Coordinates of C-alpha atoms in Angstrom, one line a residue:
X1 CA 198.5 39.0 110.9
X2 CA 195.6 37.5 109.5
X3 CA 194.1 34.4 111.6
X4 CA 192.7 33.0 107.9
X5 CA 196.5 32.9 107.1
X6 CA 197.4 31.1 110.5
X7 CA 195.1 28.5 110.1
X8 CA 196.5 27.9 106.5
X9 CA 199.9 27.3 107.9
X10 CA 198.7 25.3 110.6
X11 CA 196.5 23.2 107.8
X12 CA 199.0 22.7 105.4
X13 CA 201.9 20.8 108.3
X14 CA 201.2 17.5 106.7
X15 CA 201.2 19.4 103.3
X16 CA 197.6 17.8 103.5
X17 CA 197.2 20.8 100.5
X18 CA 199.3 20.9 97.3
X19 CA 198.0 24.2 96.4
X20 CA 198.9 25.8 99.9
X21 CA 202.1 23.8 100.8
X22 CA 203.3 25.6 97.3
X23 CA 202.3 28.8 97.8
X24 CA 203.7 28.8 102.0
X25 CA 207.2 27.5 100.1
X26 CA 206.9 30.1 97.5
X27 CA 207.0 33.2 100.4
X28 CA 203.3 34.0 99.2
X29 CA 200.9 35.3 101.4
X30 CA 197.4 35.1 101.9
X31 CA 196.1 36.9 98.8
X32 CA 198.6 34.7 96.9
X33 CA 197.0 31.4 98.7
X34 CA 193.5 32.2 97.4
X35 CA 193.6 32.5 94.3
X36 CA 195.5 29.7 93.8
X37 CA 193.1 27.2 95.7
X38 CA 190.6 28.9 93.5
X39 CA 192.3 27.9 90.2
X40 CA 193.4 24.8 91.1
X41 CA 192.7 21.7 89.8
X42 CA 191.8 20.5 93.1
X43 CA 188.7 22.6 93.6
X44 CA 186.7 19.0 93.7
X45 CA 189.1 17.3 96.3
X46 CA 188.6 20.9 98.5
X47 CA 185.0 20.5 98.8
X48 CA 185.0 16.7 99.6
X49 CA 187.3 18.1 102.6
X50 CA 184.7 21.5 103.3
X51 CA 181.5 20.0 103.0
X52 CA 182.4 17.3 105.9
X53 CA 184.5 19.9 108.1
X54 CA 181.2 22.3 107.6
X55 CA 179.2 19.2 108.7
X56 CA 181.1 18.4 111.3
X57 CA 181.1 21.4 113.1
X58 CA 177.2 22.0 112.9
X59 CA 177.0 18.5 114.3
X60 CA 179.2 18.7 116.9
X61 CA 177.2 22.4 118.2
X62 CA 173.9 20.9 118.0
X63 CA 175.3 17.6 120.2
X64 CA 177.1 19.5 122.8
X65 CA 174.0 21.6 123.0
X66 CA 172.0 18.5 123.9
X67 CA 174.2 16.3 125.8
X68 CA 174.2 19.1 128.3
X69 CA 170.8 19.4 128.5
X70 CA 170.1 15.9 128.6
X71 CA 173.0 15.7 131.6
X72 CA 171.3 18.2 133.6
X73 CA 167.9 16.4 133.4
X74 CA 169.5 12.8 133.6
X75 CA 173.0 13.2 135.6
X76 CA 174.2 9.5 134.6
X77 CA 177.0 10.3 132.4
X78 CA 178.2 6.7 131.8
X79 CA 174.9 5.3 130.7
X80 CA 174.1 8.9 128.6
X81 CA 177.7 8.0 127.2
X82 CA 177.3 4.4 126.4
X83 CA 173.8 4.9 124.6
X84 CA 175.0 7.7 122.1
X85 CA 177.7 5.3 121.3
X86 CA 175.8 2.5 121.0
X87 CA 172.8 4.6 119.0
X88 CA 175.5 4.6 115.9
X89 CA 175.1 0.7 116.0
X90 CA 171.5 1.7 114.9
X91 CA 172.6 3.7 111.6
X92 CA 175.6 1.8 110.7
X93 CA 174.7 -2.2 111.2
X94 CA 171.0 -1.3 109.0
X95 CA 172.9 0.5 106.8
X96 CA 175.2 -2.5 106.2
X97 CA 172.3 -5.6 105.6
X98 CA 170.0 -2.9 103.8
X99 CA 173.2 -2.9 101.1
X100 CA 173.4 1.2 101.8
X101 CA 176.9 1.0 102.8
X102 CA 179.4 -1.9 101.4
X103 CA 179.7 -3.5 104.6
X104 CA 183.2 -4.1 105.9
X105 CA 185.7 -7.4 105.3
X106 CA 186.2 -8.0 109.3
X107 CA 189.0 -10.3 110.4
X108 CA 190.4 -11.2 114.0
X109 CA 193.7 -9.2 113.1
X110 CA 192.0 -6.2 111.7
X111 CA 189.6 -5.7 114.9
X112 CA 192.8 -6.9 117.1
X113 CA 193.9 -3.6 115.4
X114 CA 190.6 -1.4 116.4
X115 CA 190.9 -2.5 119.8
X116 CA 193.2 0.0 121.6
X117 CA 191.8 2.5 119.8
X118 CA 188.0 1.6 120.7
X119 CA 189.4 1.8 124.7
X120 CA 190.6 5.1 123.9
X121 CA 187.9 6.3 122.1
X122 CA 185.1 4.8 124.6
X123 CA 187.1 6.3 128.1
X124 CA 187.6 9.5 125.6
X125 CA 183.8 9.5 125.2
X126 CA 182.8 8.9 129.0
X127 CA 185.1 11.6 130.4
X128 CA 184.1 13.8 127.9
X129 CA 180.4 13.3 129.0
X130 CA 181.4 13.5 132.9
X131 CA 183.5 16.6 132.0
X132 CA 180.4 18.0 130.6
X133 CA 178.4 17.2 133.1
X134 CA 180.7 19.2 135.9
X135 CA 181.0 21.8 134.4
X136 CA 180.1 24.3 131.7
X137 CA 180.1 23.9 128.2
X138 CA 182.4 26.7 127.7
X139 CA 185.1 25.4 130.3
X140 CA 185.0 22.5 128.4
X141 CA 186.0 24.1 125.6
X142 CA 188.5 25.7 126.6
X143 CA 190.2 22.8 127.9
X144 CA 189.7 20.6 124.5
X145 CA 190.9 23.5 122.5
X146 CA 194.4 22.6 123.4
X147 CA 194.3 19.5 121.1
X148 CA 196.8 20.8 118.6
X149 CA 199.2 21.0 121.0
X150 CA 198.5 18.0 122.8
X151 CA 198.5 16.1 119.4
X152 CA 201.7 17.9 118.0
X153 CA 203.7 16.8 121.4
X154 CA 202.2 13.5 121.1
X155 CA 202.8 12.8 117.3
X156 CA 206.7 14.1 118.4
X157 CA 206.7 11.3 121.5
X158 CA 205.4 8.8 119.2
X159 CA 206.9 9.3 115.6
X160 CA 209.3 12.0 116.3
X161 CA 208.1 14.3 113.9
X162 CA 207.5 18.4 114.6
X163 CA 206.2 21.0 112.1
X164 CA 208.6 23.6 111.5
X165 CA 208.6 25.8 114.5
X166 CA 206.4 29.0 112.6
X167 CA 204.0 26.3 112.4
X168 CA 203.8 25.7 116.0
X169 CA 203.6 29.2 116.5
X170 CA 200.4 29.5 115.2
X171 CA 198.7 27.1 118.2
X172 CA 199.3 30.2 120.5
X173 CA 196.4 32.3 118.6
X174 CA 194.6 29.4 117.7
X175 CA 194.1 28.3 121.4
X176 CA 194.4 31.3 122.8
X177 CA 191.6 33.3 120.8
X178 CA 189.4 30.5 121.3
X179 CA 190.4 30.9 125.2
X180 CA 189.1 34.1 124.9
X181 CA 185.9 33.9 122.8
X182 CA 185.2 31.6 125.8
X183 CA 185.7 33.7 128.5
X184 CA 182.8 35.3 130.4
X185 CA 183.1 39.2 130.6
X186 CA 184.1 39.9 133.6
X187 CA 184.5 37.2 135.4
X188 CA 187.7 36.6 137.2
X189 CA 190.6 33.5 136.0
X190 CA 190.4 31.1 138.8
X191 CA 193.3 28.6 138.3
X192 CA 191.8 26.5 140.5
X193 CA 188.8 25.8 138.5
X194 CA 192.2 23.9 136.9
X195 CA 192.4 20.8 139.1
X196 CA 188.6 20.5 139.2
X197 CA 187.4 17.3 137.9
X198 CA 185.2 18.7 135.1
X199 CA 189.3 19.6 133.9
X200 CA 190.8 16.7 134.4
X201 CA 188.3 15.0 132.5
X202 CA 187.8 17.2 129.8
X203 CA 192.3 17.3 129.2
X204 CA 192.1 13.4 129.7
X205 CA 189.5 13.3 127.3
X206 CA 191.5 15.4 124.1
X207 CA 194.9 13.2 125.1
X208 CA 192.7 10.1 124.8
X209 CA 191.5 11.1 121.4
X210 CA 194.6 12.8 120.0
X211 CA 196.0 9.0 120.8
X212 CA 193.3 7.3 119.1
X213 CA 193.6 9.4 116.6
X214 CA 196.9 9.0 115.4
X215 CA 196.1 5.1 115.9
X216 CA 192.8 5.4 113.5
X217 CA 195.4 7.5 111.3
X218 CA 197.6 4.3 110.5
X219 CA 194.7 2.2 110.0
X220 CA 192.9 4.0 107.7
X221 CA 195.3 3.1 104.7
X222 CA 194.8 2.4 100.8
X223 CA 195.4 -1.3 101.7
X224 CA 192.3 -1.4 104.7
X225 CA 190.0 0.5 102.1
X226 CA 191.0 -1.7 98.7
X227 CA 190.9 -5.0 101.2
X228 CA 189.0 -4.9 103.7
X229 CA 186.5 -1.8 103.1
X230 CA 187.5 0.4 105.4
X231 CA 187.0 4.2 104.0
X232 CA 186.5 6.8 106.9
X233 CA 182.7 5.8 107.7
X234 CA 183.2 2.4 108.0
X235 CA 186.4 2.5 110.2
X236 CA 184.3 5.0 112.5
X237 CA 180.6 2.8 111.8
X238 CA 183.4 -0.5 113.6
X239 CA 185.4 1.9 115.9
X240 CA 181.4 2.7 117.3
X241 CA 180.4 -1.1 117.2
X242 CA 183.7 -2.4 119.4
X243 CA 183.7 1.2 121.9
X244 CA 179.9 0.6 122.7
X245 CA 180.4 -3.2 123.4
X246 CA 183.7 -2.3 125.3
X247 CA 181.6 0.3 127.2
X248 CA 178.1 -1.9 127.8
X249 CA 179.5 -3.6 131.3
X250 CA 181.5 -0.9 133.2
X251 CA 178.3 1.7 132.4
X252 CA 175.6 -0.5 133.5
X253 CA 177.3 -1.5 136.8
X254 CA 178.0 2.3 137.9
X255 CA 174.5 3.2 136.4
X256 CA 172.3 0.7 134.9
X257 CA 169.6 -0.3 137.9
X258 CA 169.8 3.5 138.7
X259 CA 169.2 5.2 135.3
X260 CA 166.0 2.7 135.2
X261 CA 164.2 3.7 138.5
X262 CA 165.1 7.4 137.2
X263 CA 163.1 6.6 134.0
X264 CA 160.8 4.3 135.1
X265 CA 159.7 6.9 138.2
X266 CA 159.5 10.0 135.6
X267 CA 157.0 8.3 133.5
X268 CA 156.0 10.3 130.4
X269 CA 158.9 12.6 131.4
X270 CA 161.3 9.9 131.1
X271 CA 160.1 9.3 127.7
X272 CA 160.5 12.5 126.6
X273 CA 164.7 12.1 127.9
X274 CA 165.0 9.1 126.5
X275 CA 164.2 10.4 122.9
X276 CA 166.4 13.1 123.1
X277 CA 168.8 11.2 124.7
X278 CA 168.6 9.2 121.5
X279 CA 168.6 12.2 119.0
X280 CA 171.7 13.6 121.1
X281 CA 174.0 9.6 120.1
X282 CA 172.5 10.5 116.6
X283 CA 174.1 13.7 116.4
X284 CA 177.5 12.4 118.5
X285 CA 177.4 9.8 115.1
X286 CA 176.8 12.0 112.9
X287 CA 179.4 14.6 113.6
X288 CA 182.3 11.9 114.2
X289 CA 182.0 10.1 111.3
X290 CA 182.4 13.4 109.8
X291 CA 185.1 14.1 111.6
X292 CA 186.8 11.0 110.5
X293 CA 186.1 11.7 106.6
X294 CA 188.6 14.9 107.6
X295 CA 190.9 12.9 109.2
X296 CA 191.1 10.9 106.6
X297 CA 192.3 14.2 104.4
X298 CA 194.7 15.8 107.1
X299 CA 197.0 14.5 109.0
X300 CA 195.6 14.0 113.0
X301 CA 197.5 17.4 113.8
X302 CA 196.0 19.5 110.8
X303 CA 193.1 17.6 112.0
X304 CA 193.1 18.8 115.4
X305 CA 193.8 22.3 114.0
X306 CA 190.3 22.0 112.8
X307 CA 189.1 20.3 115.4
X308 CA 190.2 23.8 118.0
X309 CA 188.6 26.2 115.3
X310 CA 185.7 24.3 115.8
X311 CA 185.0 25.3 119.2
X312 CA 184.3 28.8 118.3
X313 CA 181.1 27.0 115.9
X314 CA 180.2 25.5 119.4
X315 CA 180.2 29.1 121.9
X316 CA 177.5 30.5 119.7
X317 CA 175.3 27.5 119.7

């Protein structure tokens, strides 16, 4: 019954959570989860898992809020995708020489290691832009909310691991509810809105980045952090560096001259699109990094759990 409960269940698949994986094993429901998070000993490991998820979805709203607004004043999505990428460059290189942030111990093998996940992650990026940009905000959501399912039946391909099958259940009210919230009153299902590119692009887009993230997954071990200095916000501060130089040359031949006569001929206007464009890669950096601190708690499926529950933060943005 309750969808608090469901999304426990669904959390706890990598037993990510002492606390709940006991009390699911122990037959306890919901009011026999709480208080035991509430007692436990991990109250401080909880909240360095909320505070980022919390973060992560404001973040995320406020970007897809603005990258749809910049699209439909600059409709250049591999340019628009390329610069928020690259606009991370800006927070995490300064961050690294100012001594902010412990900069990272970089070898060829290690960024041999980012590189497929830096194509996924930068053709995860641009589609998700161009999906945007075709279509609506909430179609778009309702695509990517599939990612628990798409990661679970990838992790299975891959590893050949499935959660337990009650687990699996709980994707159907996950992504169907959020289905829902998304739906317009009234409006008619057209299925073949389906095969439209805005859905191709957006379901290309979350199998991309359930792939990369089950990649960034096996990097982001106790050896790459103790070695290497690799925590969560530097693997995503060099995944950024290597997906925006990966993305520089494709982008600027479909768009580059283009996107300047656009700018150059709206003057003060282009200004004004520029900055936001700017503010809009500030908030795509800011929400993934946060992302990735919670992936580096959860397991990419529990992770995608999260990920779906945060499209609901995004339909009332």
């Amino acid at each position: 019954g309750s969808p608090r409960l469901l999304v426990l269940l669904a959390a706890a698949r990598a037993n990510s959570s002492p606390v709940v994986s006991r009390a699911l094993r122990s037959g306890s429901l919901l009011p026999g989860c709480l208080p035991a998070l509430m007692s436990s000993s991990d109250t401080t490991a909880a909240l360095d898992t909320a505070i980022p998820l919390l973060a992560w979805y404001a973040f995320n709203g406020a970007f897809n809020v603005e990258n749809k607004r910049v699209l439909n004043e600059l409709s250049y999505p591999w340019i628009i995708s390329w610069v928020q990428l690259a606009a991370g460059i800006g927070i995490a290189v300064p961050a690294w020489l100012l001594g902010l942030r412990r900069p990272p111990l970089l070898t060829a093998a290690v960024l041999l290691r980012f590189l497929p996940i830096a194509v996924l992650h930068a053709a995860g990026h641009a589609l998700q832009v161009a999906g945007i940009g075709a279509g609506s905000v909430y179609f778009g959501t309702i695509i990517k909310a599939t990612e628990p399912l798409i990661g679970t039946l990838i992790a299975y391909a891959v590893d050949g691991k499935a959660a337990p099958w009650y687990v699996n259940l709980t994707f159907v009210p996950i992504v169907g509810g959020i289905a829902y919230a998304a739906a317009k009153p009234g409006a008619a299902a057209d299925l073949s809105d389906l095969a439209s590119f805005a859905a191709v692009a957006a379901l290309s887009s979350t199998v991309f980045f359930a792939l990369a993230k089950l990649l960034v997954k096996r990097l982001m071990t106790a050896d790459m952090k103790r070695r290497h200095g690799l925590d969560a916000a530097n693997t995503y501060s060099v995944l950024t560096c290597c997906s925006a130089a990966l993305l520089l040359a494709p982008s600027y031949a479909a768009e580059g001259p283009a996107v300047l006569a656009a700018l150059a001929a709206a003057g003060e206007g282009g200004s004004m699109v520029g900055r936001r464009l700017l503010l809009c890669g500030l908030y795509y950096f800011a929400y993934n990094e946060c992302g990735f601190r919670v992936l580096d708690k959860l397991s990419p499926v529990s992770q995608a759990v999260a990920n779906a529950a945060k499209r609901l933060v995004i339909l009332f943005f």
